[in-house]
Amino acid sequence: MTKPHHFRTIIEPFRIHSVEEIALTDLEQRQGALERAHYNLFGLHADEVTIDLLTDSGTGSMSSKQWAGMMVGDESYAGSRSFYRFKEAVEDLTGMSEVIPTHQGRAAERILFTEMLADGDVVPNNTHFDTTRANVEYQGAEALDIVIEEGRDPAATHPFKGNMDLGRLGQLLGDESSRVPVVMVTVTNNSGGGQPVSMSNLRAVSEMCAGRGVPFFLDACRFAENAWFIKMREPGYEEKTPFEIATEMFSLADGCTFSAKKDGLANIGGFLAMRDHSLAERCRNLLILTEGFPTYGGLAGYDLEAIAQGLHEVVDEDYLRYRIRATAYLAEKMNAAGIPTVQPTGGHAVYIDAKKLLSHIPQNRYPAQALAVEVYRVGGVRGVEIGSVMFGKIGDDGTEQPAPMELVRLAIPRRTYTQSHMDYVAEVVIETAGHARDIPGYRIVEQAPWLRHFTARFEPV
Ligand code: F0G
């Protein structure tokens, strides 16, 4: 039941129990830090950052109940009580009986893809996240993004811009299903603006996969935020609880990968869950090789407790209402000052359209990188580039094909910053946009063969 609200102000549904200082720096310090980090924001020391919106992953605040759970964590190597509590929470939510803990989401991806993929395969997804793409490609397979057309246009307003293009999926499963060992859908669609996927789209994907005998896996990192958008936007779901909606989403899939650092409300952890027992057994064998015994999978018992509790808290309506509203609040402040952001605002982050804001910088000079650097320089706010640095494709001849969008993502850690922090962020971005024309582009002077955005070195042009 949705509680009636007549107040306009949606408050943080928690009070602060423990505080952590944040660094206030000056322009000169930030300029020095940028030079030292070769204009890569991943190279900053966190205490050079005032408001850290690099990621919403593992950066949230835990509740007193999660901390209390950590105190009763069972650190047994095998058969830990905390594992069974974790397993029960995951099973209740997903309906999947094979639950494999991992140290974070990408470990689940690596294990699944090592088992399922071979050279020359194709994995369709609405949009692969960077680690998901890298793990698919590492197996010699192709990571194919087939989000609907609206999902590639920052200004398009569609209620479910994370939806999979069913026409393209149908074609792929018709012509080349033998090359498709698994279909994935990411909820919410992080790389495409944190946009939700509708239940009817998930159902259609599920039916198409079942018809072809191809397993369907969710990349479920932000399942609760997706469930909230379904409740708000999809007819027929208004009266359902986020938990009911989430269980329905999972019921459509054969398995999922999950990073508990997002909607697990934990600082570390993840899992791989599925229905197929024999695939799960093979995955467990790989798990033992690098992550650990199947009842801890690279996590401490206390982490398993924190995740189990987090999975209960994240589907709370008051929490989700505040969470999604807080993100929209930041976007609305910036939009009112003419800053273009991906519309409608997604769940965990505001994505600034740098291609539009810095239209004088060509894509091969990385406008989103340029904007992210400048927002840090101006006010110590750290976001992340989601554009051609992260997703540019380098061809065999060395030329680079730019990414479809040039975005700066300001990801909001869960239950961590207050409304005045968000007011400050909006002010910093608005001030930055005031001298947009003077912001230089960047060139890459050093880069790694995979996931280059983490370590690349840049120079202003
Ligand atoms: N899938 C999605 C959609 C993600 O957003 C992430 C991580 C992962 C998988 C991998 O999970 O980090 O636990 O290994 N996203 C973070 C981010 C890092 O900043 O968006 P992980």
XYZ file of C-alpha atoms and ligand atoms in Angstrom:
482
model
C 0.000 0.000 0.000
C 1.356 3.406 -0.965
C 1.193 5.800 1.984
C -0.660 9.033 1.259
C 1.588 12.107 1.238
C 0.444 15.671 0.991
C 3.733 17.407 1.793
C 5.830 18.489 -1.162
C 9.098 17.869 0.641
C 10.208 14.277 0.516
C 12.616 13.920 3.398
C 15.547 11.574 3.799
C 13.827 8.671 5.594
C 16.690 8.272 8.073
C 18.642 10.335 10.550
C 22.405 10.446 10.693
C 24.005 8.310 13.332
C 27.661 8.604 12.513
C 29.398 11.260 10.436
C 32.465 11.387 8.262
C 34.360 14.583 7.464
C 34.670 15.683 3.880
C 37.558 17.625 2.409
C 37.147 21.246 1.431
C 39.895 22.128 -1.043
C 40.829 25.267 -2.965
C 41.241 25.792 -6.686
C 45.015 25.651 -6.548
C 45.004 22.297 -4.716
C 42.564 20.861 -7.220
C 44.566 22.138 -10.185
C 47.682 20.484 -8.723
C 45.808 17.243 -8.089
C 44.565 17.171 -11.683
C 48.051 17.630 -13.074
C 49.437 14.903 -10.849
C 46.574 12.546 -11.875
C 47.132 13.298 -15.603
C 43.569 14.623 -15.801
C 42.123 11.202 -14.961
C 39.671 11.544 -12.056
C 40.277 7.900 -11.073
C 43.804 9.017 -10.173
C 42.705 11.521 -7.497
C 43.076 10.753 -3.827
C 39.575 10.594 -2.374
C 40.519 13.243 0.185
C 41.054 15.670 -2.682
C 37.341 15.319 -3.505
C 34.581 17.274 -1.757
C 31.476 15.558 -3.123
C 32.289 12.190 -4.641
C 29.814 11.194 -7.322
C 32.259 8.935 -9.176
C 30.039 5.960 -8.499
C 27.094 4.742 -6.468
C 28.895 1.423 -6.127
C 29.916 0.396 -2.629
C 29.858 4.029 -1.540
C 26.541 4.138 0.308
C 25.919 4.267 4.047
C 24.839 1.147 5.827
C 22.011 1.142 8.352
C 22.394 0.452 12.044
C 20.729 -2.918 11.399
C 23.354 -3.771 8.790
C 26.163 -2.840 11.195
C 24.470 -4.880 13.901
C 24.315 -7.807 11.487
C 28.040 -7.478 10.885
C 28.664 -8.030 14.588
C 26.946 -11.405 14.447
C 28.606 -12.503 11.196
C 29.646 -16.143 11.272
C 33.153 -16.473 9.871
C 33.130 -20.250 9.462
C 34.961 -21.308 6.322
C 32.234 -23.765 5.307
C 28.511 -23.714 6.003
C 28.470 -20.333 7.761
C 25.156 -19.298 9.330
C 25.568 -15.945 7.576
C 25.680 -17.711 4.203
C 22.333 -19.346 4.878
C 20.816 -16.038 5.885
C 22.200 -14.502 2.690
C 20.994 -17.420 0.570
C 17.492 -17.149 2.009
C 17.322 -13.408 1.258
C 18.469 -13.983 -2.328
C 16.100 -16.920 -2.828
C 13.113 -14.984 -1.452
C 13.783 -12.184 -3.862
C 14.819 -14.056 -7.004
C 13.076 -17.398 -6.597
C 16.387 -18.920 -7.737
C 17.683 -21.812 -5.692
C 21.295 -21.796 -6.904
C 22.962 -18.891 -5.089
C 26.686 -18.313 -5.532
C 28.260 -15.468 -3.543
C 31.043 -13.484 -5.219
C 33.220 -10.603 -4.062
C 31.441 -8.254 -6.475
C 29.435 -8.160 -9.706
C 32.255 -8.567 -12.180
C 33.391 -11.799 -10.519
C 29.909 -13.208 -11.138
C 30.185 -12.044 -14.752
C 33.596 -13.580 -15.264
C 32.512 -16.945 -13.864
C 29.276 -17.041 -15.862
C 30.890 -16.001 -19.123
C 33.839 -18.368 -18.712
C 31.297 -21.191 -18.434
C 28.866 -20.058 -21.121
C 30.764 -18.243 -23.860
C 33.089 -19.332 -26.627
C 35.005 -17.546 -29.338
C 32.653 -16.050 -31.936
C 29.539 -15.989 -29.743
C 27.288 -12.940 -29.437
C 25.760 -11.641 -26.209
C 22.909 -9.177 -26.673
C 22.115 -6.783 -23.819
C 20.211 -3.500 -23.688
C 23.584 -1.883 -22.890
C 26.543 -3.727 -21.423
C 28.205 -2.021 -18.514
C 31.958 -1.552 -19.001
C 33.031 -4.578 -16.937
C 30.302 -6.738 -18.485
C 31.420 -5.787 -21.971
C 35.063 -6.401 -21.094
C 34.287 -9.819 -19.605
C 32.291 -10.841 -22.701
C 35.028 -9.646 -25.034
C 37.708 -11.328 -22.938
C 36.074 -14.672 -23.871
C 36.342 -13.785 -27.578
C 32.606 -13.079 -27.846
C 30.845 -9.977 -29.134
C 28.977 -7.724 -26.669
C 26.051 -6.353 -28.677
C 24.032 -3.400 -27.344
C 20.461 -3.386 -28.649
C 18.591 -0.884 -26.534
C 15.559 0.755 -28.210
C 16.261 3.765 -30.430
C 14.962 6.245 -27.802
C 17.542 4.869 -25.376
C 20.338 6.349 -27.496
C 18.861 9.837 -27.615
C 19.518 11.810 -24.401
C 16.590 14.161 -25.036
C 13.947 11.548 -25.919
C 11.351 11.090 -23.201
C 10.150 7.515 -23.093
C 9.129 5.999 -19.746
C 11.280 2.908 -20.277
C 14.319 3.967 -22.239
C 16.199 0.913 -21.021
C 13.947 -1.435 -23.019
C 15.499 -3.962 -25.336
C 14.824 -3.554 -29.057
C 12.642 -6.628 -29.515
C 12.818 -6.454 -33.314
C 16.594 -6.700 -33.276
C 16.552 -9.407 -30.642
C 14.036 -11.404 -32.697
C 16.241 -11.067 -35.774
C 19.319 -12.195 -33.892
C 17.552 -15.147 -32.311
C 16.044 -16.023 -35.694
C 19.195 -15.866 -37.817
C 21.951 -16.624 -35.395
C 20.544 -18.204 -32.255
C 23.286 -20.854 -32.325
C 25.793 -18.050 -31.676
C 23.793 -16.647 -28.739
C 24.476 -18.651 -25.569
C 22.789 -16.125 -23.272
C 20.696 -12.957 -23.512
C 21.168 -10.294 -20.850
C 19.148 -7.264 -19.794
C 20.603 -4.670 -17.423
C 18.189 -3.146 -14.890
C 18.361 -0.239 -14.718
C 20.352 0.467 -17.869
C 23.374 2.119 -16.280
C 25.417 3.031 -19.368
C 22.299 4.348 -21.059
C 21.391 6.843 -18.339
C 20.131 4.663 -15.473
C 16.936 4.110 -17.426
C 14.397 1.463 -16.432
C 13.145 -1.560 -18.365
C 9.409 -2.255 -18.317
C 7.911 -5.495 -17.091
C 6.268 -6.041 -20.458
C 9.642 -5.708 -22.208
C 11.234 -8.168 -19.771
C 8.353 -10.553 -20.332
C 8.708 -10.349 -24.101
C 12.479 -10.981 -23.907
C 11.841 -13.894 -21.576
C 9.309 -15.446 -23.964
C 11.535 -14.980 -27.008
C 14.450 -16.612 -25.215
C 12.311 -19.497 -23.969
C 11.030 -20.047 -27.517
C 14.617 -20.474 -28.730
C 15.923 -22.316 -25.695
C 18.388 -19.505 -24.932
C 18.923 -18.677 -21.248
C 17.923 -15.175 -20.151
C 19.958 -13.499 -17.397
C 19.362 -10.185 -15.671
C 22.222 -7.892 -14.744
C 20.234 -6.985 -11.663
C 22.497 -4.464 -9.875
C 19.738 -1.842 -9.581
C 16.661 -4.069 -9.544
C 14.897 -2.131 -6.758
C 15.200 1.211 -8.535
C 13.870 -0.477 -11.678
C 10.954 -1.907 -9.673
C 10.119 1.579 -8.379
C 9.967 2.993 -11.912
C 7.641 0.139 -12.936
C 5.404 0.974 -9.981
C 5.349 4.656 -10.953
C 5.065 4.277 -14.729
C 3.657 0.942 -15.864
C -0.112 0.459 -15.834
C -1.215 -2.352 -13.554
C 1.653 -2.023 -11.060
C 0.513 1.045 -9.078
C -0.740 -0.981 -6.128
C 2.023 -3.580 -6.017
C 4.910 -3.316 -3.581
C 8.453 -2.889 -4.925
C 9.232 -6.351 -3.538
C 6.330 -7.925 -5.437
C 7.414 -6.178 -8.619
C 11.027 -7.239 -8.128
C 10.088 -10.889 -7.587
C 8.020 -10.758 -10.772
C 11.015 -9.330 -12.679
C 13.257 -12.147 -11.438
C 10.588 -14.768 -12.164
C 11.028 -13.985 -15.874
C 14.757 -14.771 -15.876
C 16.767 -17.972 -15.767
C 19.483 -16.361 -13.730
C 21.153 -13.123 -12.755
C 24.438 -11.466 -11.962
C 24.360 -8.981 -9.114
C 26.623 -6.421 -7.536
C 25.558 -5.961 -3.908
C 27.453 -2.643 -3.961
C 24.390 -1.036 -5.548
C 20.931 -2.249 -4.548
C 22.431 -4.638 -1.994
C 23.157 -1.489 0.065
C 26.521 -2.999 0.998
C 30.077 -1.795 0.560
C 31.231 -5.003 -1.128
C 29.784 -8.230 -2.472
C 27.725 -9.770 -5.198
C 26.253 -13.002 -6.418
C 25.426 -15.194 -9.323
C 22.028 -16.888 -9.046
C 20.254 -19.253 -11.397
C 17.800 -22.104 -11.724
C 19.987 -24.553 -13.689
C 21.688 -26.851 -11.179
C 24.295 -28.300 -13.510
C 25.417 -24.876 -14.802
C 25.610 -23.735 -11.184
C 27.823 -26.696 -10.280
C 30.238 -25.786 -13.067
C 30.231 -22.160 -11.929
C 30.966 -23.253 -8.348
C 34.023 -25.144 -9.559
C 35.351 -21.932 -11.070
C 34.379 -20.013 -7.960
C 36.576 -22.221 -5.796
C 39.511 -21.551 -8.089
C 39.625 -17.790 -7.541
C 36.873 -16.529 -5.211
C 36.601 -19.084 -2.445
C 34.483 -21.893 -1.064
C 30.827 -21.766 -2.257
C 29.464 -20.638 1.116
C 31.529 -17.448 1.196
C 32.764 -16.772 -2.355
C 35.368 -14.142 -1.511
C 33.304 -12.429 1.190
C 33.548 -12.338 4.944
C 30.582 -13.740 6.890
C 29.815 -10.215 8.035
C 29.547 -9.020 4.428
C 26.951 -11.724 3.767
C 24.965 -10.430 6.763
C 25.124 -6.837 5.522
C 23.880 -7.876 2.083
C 21.044 -10.030 3.449
C 19.813 -7.075 5.503
C 20.411 -4.625 2.630
C 18.215 -6.666 0.292
C 15.328 -6.239 2.766
C 15.869 -2.514 3.252
C 16.283 -1.603 -0.413
C 12.712 -2.505 -1.357
C 11.244 -0.233 1.317
C 8.848 2.222 -0.324
C 9.876 5.232 1.744
C 13.503 4.589 0.864
C 12.837 4.183 -2.864
C 10.561 7.220 -3.047
C 13.287 9.353 -1.454
C 16.038 7.769 -3.532
C 14.445 8.390 -6.919
C 13.206 11.835 -5.890
C 16.681 12.904 -4.700
C 18.155 12.071 -8.106
C 15.391 13.939 -9.945
C 15.855 16.930 -7.617
C 19.483 17.364 -8.657
C 18.614 17.057 -12.348
C 15.730 19.551 -12.098
C 17.985 22.176 -10.508
C 20.475 21.844 -13.339
C 17.788 21.697 -16.047
C 16.220 24.902 -14.704
C 19.575 26.588 -15.407
C 19.676 25.187 -18.946
C 22.061 22.266 -18.364
C 21.061 19.390 -20.654
C 20.761 16.019 -18.898
C 19.483 12.650 -20.038
C 15.681 12.696 -19.871
C 13.770 11.458 -18.010
C 16.138 11.355 -15.026
C 17.316 7.849 -14.197
C 17.522 6.093 -10.871
C 21.003 6.334 -9.438
C 22.590 9.198 -11.303
C 22.204 12.361 -13.300
C 23.860 12.197 -16.703
C 24.914 15.515 -18.221
C 24.882 15.636 -22.016
C 28.402 16.886 -22.670
C 28.085 16.593 -26.453
C 25.417 19.260 -26.266
C 26.921 21.411 -23.517
C 30.451 21.413 -24.991
C 29.469 21.306 -28.650
C 32.722 23.041 -29.586
C 34.745 19.941 -28.586
C 34.729 17.139 -31.200
C 34.188 13.575 -29.940
C 37.807 12.631 -30.596
C 38.746 15.293 -28.046
C 36.476 13.738 -25.423
C 33.922 16.384 -24.415
C 32.586 14.344 -21.480
C 36.084 13.845 -20.078
C 36.676 17.578 -20.483
C 33.483 18.424 -18.609
C 34.125 15.933 -15.794
C 37.610 17.404 -15.265
C 36.288 20.958 -15.227
C 33.473 20.205 -12.766
C 36.099 18.799 -10.420
C 38.417 21.768 -10.958
C 35.656 24.284 -10.268
C 34.140 22.748 -7.141
C 35.765 19.479 -6.122
C 32.821 17.426 -7.382
C 33.936 14.151 -8.959
C 31.768 12.498 -11.610
C 32.726 10.005 -14.271
C 32.987 10.112 -18.047
C 30.624 7.741 -19.845
C 31.485 8.489 -23.426
C 34.222 7.809 -25.936
C 36.979 7.348 -23.353
C 34.985 4.505 -21.809
C 33.283 3.131 -24.907
C 35.198 4.379 -27.989
C 36.034 1.447 -30.270
C 39.517 1.234 -31.704
C 39.535 -0.470 -35.112
C 42.310 -2.695 -36.489
C 43.693 0.291 -38.397
C 44.032 2.240 -35.131
C 41.206 4.680 -35.859
C 38.690 5.237 -33.121
C 34.929 5.083 -33.505
C 33.258 7.371 -30.938
C 30.611 6.243 -28.445
C 26.955 7.012 -29.241
C 26.687 9.478 -26.328
C 29.090 11.728 -24.406
C 27.829 11.803 -20.836
C 29.160 12.887 -17.476
C 27.542 10.731 -14.845
C 27.007 12.147 -11.381
C 26.190 8.963 -9.471
C 24.590 9.405 -6.089
C 25.783 7.130 -3.287
C 22.848 5.670 -1.355
C 21.785 7.356 1.911
C 25.004 9.381 2.044
C 24.588 12.991 0.928
C 21.933 15.475 1.976
C 19.845 17.922 -0.010
C 22.304 20.771 0.666
C 25.108 18.661 -0.786
C 22.994 18.307 -3.921
C 22.339 22.062 -3.977
C 26.104 22.582 -3.889
C 26.670 20.126 -6.743
C 24.077 21.903 -8.890
C 25.749 25.240 -8.163
C 29.172 23.899 -9.173
C 27.849 22.453 -12.441
C 25.978 25.651 -13.268
C 29.100 27.728 -12.644
C 31.110 25.356 -14.857
C 28.555 25.646 -17.658
C 28.900 29.432 -17.442
C 32.333 29.201 -19.079
C 31.647 26.139 -21.250
C 33.174 27.776 -24.345
C 36.569 28.094 -22.650
C 36.840 24.430 -21.639
C 39.528 22.621 -23.655
C 39.327 19.141 -25.187
C 41.737 16.348 -24.216
C 44.024 13.900 -25.938
C 45.003 10.490 -24.554
C 48.752 10.123 -24.105
C 48.821 6.664 -22.513
C 46.243 3.859 -22.302
C 45.714 0.187 -21.388
C 44.274 -2.379 -23.847
C 41.138 -3.015 -21.704
C 39.041 -0.667 -19.598
C 41.389 2.150 -20.485
C 39.315 4.806 -18.708
C 40.587 3.652 -15.302
C 44.243 4.399 -15.985
C 44.548 6.480 -19.183
C 46.618 9.644 -19.026
C 45.351 12.815 -20.684
C 46.638 16.183 -21.811
C 44.540 19.286 -22.539
C 44.575 20.262 -26.203
N 26.733 -4.296 -14.051
C 26.362 -3.012 -13.919
C 25.115 -2.529 -14.586
C 27.144 -2.145 -13.157
O 26.747 -0.869 -13.016
C 28.305 -2.632 -12.530
C 29.159 -1.752 -11.748
C 28.646 -3.975 -12.676
C 27.824 -4.784 -13.446
C 29.859 -4.575 -12.024
O 29.718 -4.676 -10.662
O 31.475 -3.166 -9.726
O 30.433 -4.958 -8.342
O 31.995 -5.541 -10.155
N 29.055 -0.506 -11.800
C 29.790 0.478 -11.046
C 29.451 1.840 -11.549
C 31.237 0.225 -10.924
O 30.145 2.798 -11.178
O 28.469 1.988 -12.274
P 30.975 -4.576 -9.664
